PDB file of C-alpha atoms and ligand atoms in Angstrom:
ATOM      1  CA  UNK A 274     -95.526-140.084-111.755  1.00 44.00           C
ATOM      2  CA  UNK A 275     -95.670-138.471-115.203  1.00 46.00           C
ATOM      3  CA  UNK A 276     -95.069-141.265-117.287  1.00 49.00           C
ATOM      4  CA  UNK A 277     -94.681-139.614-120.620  1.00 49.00           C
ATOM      5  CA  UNK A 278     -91.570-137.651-119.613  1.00 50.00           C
ATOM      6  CA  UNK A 279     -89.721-140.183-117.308  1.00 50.00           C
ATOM      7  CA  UNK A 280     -89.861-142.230-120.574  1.00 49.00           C
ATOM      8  CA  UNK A 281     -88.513-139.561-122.755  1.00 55.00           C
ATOM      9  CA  UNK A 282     -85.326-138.738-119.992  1.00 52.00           C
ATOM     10  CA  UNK A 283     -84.210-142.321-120.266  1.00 50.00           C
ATOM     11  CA  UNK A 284     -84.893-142.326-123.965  1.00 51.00           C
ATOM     12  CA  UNK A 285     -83.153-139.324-124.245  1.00 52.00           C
ATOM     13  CA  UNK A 286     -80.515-140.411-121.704  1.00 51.00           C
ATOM     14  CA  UNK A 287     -79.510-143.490-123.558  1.00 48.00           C
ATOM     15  CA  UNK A 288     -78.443-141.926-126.130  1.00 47.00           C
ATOM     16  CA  UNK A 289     -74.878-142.309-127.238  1.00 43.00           C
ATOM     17  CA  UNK A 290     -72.114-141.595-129.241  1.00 44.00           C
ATOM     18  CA  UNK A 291     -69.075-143.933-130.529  1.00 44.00           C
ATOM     19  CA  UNK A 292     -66.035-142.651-129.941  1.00 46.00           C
ATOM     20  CA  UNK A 293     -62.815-144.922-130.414  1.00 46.00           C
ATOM     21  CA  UNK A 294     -64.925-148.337-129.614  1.00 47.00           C
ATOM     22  CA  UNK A 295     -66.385-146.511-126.287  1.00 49.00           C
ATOM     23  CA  UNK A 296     -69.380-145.661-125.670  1.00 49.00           C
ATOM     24  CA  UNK A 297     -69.752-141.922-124.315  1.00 50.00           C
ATOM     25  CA  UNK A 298     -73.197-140.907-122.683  1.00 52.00           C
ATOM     26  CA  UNK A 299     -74.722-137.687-124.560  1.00 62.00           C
ATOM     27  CA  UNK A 300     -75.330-135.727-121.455  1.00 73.00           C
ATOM     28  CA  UNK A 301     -78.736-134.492-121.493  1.00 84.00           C
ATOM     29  CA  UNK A 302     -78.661-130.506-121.941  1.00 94.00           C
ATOM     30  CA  UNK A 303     -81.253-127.601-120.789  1.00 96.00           C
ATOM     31  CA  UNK A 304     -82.588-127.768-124.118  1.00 97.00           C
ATOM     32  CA  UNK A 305     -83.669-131.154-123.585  1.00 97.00           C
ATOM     33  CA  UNK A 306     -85.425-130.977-120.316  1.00 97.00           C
ATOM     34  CA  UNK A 307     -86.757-127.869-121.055  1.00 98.00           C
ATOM     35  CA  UNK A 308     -88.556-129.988-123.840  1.00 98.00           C
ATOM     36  CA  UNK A 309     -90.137-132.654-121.413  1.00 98.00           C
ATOM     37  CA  UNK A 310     -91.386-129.282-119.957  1.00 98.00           C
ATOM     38  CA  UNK A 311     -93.016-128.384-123.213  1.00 98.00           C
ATOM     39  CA  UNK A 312     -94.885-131.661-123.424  1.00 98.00           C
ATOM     40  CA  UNK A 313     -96.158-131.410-120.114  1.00 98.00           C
ATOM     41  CA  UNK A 314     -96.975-127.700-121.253  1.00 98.00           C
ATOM     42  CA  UNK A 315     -98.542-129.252-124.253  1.00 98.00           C
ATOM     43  CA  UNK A 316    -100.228-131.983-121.331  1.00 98.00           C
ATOM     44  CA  UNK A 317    -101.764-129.229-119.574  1.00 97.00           C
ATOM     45  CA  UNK A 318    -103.209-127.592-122.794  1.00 96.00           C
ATOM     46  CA  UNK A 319    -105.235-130.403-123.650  1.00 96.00           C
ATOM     47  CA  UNK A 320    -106.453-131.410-120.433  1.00 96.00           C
ATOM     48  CA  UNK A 321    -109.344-129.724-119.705  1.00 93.00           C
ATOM     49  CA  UNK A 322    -109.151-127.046-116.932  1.00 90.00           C
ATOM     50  CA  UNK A 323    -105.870-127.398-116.529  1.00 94.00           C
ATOM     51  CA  UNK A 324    -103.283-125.084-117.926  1.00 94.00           C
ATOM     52  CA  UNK A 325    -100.607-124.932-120.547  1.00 96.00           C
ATOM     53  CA  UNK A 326     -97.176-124.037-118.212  1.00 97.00           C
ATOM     54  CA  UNK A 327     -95.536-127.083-117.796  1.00 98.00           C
ATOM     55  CA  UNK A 328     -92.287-128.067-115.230  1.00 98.00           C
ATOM     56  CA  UNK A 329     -89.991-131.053-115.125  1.00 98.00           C
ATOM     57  CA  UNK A 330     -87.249-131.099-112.060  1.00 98.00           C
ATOM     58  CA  UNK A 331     -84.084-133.185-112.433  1.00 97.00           C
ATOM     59  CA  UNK A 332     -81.195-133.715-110.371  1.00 97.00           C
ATOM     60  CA  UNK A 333     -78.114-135.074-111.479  1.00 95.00           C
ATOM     61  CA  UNK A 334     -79.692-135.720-114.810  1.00 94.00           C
ATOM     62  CA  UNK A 335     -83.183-137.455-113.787  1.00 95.00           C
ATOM     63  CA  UNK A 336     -86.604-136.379-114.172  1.00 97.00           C
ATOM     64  CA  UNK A 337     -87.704-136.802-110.321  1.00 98.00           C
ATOM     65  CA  UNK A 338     -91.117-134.465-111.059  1.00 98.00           C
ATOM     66  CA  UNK A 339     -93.472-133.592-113.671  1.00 98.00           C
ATOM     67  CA  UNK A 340     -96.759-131.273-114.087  1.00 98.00           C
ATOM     68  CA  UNK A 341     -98.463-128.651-115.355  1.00 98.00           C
ATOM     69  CA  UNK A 342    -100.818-126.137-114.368  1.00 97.00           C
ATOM     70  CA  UNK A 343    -103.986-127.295-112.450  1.00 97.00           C
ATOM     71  CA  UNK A 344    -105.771-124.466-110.873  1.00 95.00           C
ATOM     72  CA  UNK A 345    -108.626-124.110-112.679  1.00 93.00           C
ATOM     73  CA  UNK A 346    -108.820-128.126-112.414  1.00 95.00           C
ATOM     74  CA  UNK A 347    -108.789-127.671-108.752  1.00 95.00           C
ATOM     75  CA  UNK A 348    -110.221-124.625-107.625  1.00 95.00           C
ATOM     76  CA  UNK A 349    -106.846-124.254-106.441  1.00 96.00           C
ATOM     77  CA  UNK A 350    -104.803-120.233-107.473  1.00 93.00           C
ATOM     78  CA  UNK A 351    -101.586-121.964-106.352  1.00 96.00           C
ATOM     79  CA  UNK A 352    -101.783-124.663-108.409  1.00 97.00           C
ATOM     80  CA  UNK A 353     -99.247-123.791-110.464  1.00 97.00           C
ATOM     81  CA  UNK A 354     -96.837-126.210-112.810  1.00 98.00           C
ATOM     82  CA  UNK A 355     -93.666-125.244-110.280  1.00 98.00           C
ATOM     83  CA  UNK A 356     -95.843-125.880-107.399  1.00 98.00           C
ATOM     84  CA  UNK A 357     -97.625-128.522-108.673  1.00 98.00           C
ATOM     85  CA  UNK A 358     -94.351-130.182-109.428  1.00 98.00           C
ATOM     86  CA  UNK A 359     -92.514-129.189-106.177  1.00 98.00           C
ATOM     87  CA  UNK A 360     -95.379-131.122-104.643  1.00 98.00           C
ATOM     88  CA  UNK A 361     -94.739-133.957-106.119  1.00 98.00           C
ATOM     89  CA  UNK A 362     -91.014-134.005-105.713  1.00 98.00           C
ATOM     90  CA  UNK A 363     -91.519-133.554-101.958  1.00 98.00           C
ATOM     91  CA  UNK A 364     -94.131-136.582-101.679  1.00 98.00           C
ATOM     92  CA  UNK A 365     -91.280-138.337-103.898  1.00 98.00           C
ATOM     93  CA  UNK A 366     -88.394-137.622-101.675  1.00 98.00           C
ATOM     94  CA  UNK A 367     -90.070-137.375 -98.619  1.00 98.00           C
ATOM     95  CA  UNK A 368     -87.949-134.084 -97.922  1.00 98.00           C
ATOM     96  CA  UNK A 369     -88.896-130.424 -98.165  1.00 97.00           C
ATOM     97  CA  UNK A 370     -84.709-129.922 -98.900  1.00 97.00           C
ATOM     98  CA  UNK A 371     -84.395-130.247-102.775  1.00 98.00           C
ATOM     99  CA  UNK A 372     -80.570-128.978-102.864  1.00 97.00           C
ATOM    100  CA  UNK A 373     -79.062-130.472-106.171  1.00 97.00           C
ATOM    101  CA  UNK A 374     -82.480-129.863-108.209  1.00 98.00           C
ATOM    102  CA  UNK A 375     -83.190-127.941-111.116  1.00 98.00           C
ATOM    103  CA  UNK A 376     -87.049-126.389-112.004  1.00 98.00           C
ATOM    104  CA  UNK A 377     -87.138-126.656-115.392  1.00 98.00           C
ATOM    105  CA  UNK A 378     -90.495-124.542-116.751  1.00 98.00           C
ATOM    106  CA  UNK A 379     -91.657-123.362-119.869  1.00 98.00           C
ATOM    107  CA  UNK A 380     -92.708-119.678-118.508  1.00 97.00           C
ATOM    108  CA  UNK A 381     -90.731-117.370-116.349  1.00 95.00           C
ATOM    109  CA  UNK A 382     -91.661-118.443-113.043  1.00 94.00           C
ATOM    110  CA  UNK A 383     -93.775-115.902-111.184  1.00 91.00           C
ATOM    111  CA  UNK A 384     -93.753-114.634-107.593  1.00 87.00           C
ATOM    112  CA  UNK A 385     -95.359-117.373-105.882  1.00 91.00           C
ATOM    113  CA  UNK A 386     -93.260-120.173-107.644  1.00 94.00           C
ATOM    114  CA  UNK A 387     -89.850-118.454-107.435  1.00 92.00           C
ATOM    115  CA  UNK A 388     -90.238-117.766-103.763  1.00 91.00           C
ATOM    116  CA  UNK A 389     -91.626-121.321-103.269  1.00 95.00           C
ATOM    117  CA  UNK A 390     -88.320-122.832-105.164  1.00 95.00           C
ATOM    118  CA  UNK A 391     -86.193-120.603-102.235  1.00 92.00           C
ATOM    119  CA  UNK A 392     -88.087-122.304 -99.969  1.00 92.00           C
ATOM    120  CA  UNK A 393     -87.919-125.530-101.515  1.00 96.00           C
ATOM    121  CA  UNK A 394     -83.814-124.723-101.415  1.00 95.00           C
ATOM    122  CA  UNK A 395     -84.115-125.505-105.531  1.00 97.00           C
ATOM    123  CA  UNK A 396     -80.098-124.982-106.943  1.00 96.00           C
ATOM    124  CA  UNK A 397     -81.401-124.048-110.305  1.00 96.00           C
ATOM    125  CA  UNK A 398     -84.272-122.436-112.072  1.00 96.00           C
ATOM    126  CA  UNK A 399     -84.193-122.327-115.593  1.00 97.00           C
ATOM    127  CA  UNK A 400     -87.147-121.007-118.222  1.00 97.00           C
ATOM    128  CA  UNK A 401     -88.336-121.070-121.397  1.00 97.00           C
ATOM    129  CA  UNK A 402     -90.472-117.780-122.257  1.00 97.00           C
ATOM    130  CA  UNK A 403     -89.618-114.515-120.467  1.00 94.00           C
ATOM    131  CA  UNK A 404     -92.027-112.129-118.996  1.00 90.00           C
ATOM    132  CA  UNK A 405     -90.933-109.890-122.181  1.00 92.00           C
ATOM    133  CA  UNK A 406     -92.465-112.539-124.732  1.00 94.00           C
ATOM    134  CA  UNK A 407     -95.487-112.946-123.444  1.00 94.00           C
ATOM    135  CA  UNK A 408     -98.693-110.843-122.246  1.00 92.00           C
ATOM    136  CA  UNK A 409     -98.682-109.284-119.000  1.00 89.00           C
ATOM    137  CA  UNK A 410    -101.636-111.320-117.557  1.00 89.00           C
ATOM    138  CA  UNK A 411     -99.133-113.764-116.314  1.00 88.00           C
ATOM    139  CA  UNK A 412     -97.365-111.712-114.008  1.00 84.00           C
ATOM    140  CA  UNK A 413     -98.122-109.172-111.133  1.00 77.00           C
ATOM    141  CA  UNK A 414     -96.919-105.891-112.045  1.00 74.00           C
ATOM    142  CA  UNK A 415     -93.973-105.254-109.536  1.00 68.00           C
ATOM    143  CA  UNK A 416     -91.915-108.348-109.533  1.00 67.00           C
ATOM    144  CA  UNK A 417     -90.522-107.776-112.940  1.00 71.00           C
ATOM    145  CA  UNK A 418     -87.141-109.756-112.863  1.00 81.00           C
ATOM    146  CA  UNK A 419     -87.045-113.305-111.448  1.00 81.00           C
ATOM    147  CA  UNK A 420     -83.383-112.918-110.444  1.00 83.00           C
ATOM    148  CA  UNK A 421     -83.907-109.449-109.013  1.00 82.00           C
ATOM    149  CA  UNK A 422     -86.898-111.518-106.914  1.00 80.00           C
ATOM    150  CA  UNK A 423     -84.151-113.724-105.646  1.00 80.00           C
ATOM    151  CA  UNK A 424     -81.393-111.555-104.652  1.00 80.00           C
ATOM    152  CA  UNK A 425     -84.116-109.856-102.748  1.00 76.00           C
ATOM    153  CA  UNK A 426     -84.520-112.907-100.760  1.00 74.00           C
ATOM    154  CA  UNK A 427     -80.593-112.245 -99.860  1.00 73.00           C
ATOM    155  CA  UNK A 428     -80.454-115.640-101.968  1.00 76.00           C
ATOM    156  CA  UNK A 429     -77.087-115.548-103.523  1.00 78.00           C
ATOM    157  CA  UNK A 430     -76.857-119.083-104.651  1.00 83.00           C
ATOM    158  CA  UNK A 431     -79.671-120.335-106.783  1.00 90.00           C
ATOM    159  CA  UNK A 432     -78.624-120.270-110.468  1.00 93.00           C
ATOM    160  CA  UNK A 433     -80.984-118.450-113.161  1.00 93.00           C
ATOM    161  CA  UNK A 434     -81.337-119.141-116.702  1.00 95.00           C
ATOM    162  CA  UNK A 435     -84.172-117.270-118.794  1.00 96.00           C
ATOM    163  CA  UNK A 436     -84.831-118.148-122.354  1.00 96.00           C
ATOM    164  CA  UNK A 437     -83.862-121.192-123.265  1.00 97.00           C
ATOM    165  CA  UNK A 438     -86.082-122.141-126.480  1.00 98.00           C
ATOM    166  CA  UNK A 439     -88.276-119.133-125.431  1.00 97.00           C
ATOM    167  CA  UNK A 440     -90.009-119.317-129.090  1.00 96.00           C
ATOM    168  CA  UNK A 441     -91.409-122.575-128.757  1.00 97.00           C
ATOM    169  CA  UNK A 442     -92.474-122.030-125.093  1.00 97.00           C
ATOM    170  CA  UNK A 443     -94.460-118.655-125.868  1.00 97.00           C
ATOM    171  CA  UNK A 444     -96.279-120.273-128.728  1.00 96.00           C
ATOM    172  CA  UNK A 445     -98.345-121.794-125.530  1.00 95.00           C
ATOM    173  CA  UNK A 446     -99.342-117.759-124.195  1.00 95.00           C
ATOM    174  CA  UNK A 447    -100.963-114.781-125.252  1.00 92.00           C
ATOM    175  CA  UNK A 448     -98.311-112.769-127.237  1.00 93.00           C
ATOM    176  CA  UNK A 449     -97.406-108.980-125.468  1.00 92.00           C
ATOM    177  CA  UNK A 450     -99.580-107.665-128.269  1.00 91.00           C
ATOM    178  CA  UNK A 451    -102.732-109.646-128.042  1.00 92.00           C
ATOM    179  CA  UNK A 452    -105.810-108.940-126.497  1.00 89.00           C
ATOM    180  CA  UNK A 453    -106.959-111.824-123.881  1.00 88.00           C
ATOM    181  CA  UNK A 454    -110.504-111.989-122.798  1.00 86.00           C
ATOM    182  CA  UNK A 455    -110.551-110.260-119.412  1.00 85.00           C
ATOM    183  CA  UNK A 456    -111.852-113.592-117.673  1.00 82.00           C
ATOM    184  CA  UNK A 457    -108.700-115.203-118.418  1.00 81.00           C
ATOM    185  CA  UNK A 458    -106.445-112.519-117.137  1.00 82.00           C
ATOM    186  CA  UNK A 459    -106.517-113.453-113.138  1.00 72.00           C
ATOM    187  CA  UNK A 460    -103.990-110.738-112.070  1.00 72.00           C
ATOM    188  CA  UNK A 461    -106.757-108.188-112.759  1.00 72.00           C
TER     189      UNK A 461
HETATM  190 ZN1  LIG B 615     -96.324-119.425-110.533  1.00 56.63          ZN
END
């Protein structure tokens, strides 16, 4: 298990406020995981040959799963944060059914990762930067809207939340106006 982050959801999670001699428990918002996304993001950045997209996924307020991009690291083109996460949550829960869970990542999830979580019955996706802050090489070119990927998949019940602190997610990516060396662009 990621260490770093389990630590920082019960850091975060103890938290509390004093309100009339009780103690009330600051519940942990999207904000917040989406930052234990952002250090694994961060992780992946400075791990070499691995890749700076990071995931957390919680259920009713735990971290269960953490990672971040590995396919370079492995020779592996689906090792993606979500699916590098998802795999973990599976070997965690010994299920394939992750009803109740949340896929917290810090880049709009693409194809492969948002048809895995429909698979993977995930409740919730939520992500940091959209497709529209950062360069195209991240994305095929059809599958332009994440929940427009999911309706498609007559999928009427997984939640989606785009955006949430998109700035400090898409300082990890190639902005839409910069020009990325074509070796790193691997949907050309
Ligand atoms: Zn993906």
């Amino acid at each position: 298990m990621p260490n770093l982050s389990a630590v920082s959801a019960k850091r975060l999670n103890r938290r509390r406020n004093t309100f009339a001699g009780r103690h009330l428990y600051v519940q942990m918002k999207d904000e917040d995981f989406m930052r234990l996304a952002i250090e694994q993001a961060r992780k992946g950045d400075q791990t070499p040959g691995a890749g700076e997209v990071g995931c957390v996924i919680v259920r009713d307020g735990e971290v269960l799963a953490a990672g971040h991009n590995e396919a370079e690291l492995r020779f592996d083109p689906s090792a993606h944060a979500e699916i590098v996460t998802l795999r973990r949550l599976g070997e965690k829960l010994r299920t394939t059914d992750f009803r109740g869970c949340t896929v917290y990542c810090t880049l709009q999830p693409c194809t492969m990762c948002t048809v895995a979580c429909i698979w993977g019955r995930i409740s919730r996706i939520v992500y940091g930067a959209t497709r529209d802050d950062v360069h195209s090489m991240y994305f095929d070119a059809r599958h332009i809207n994440t929940a427009d990927l999911v309706r498609d998949a007559f999928r009427d019940d997984i939640e989606i939340r785009g955006g949430v602190l998109s700035g400090e997610c898409a300082q990890f990516y190639y902005r839409p106006h910069e020009n990325p060396p074509l070796a790193e662009q691997r949907n050309r």
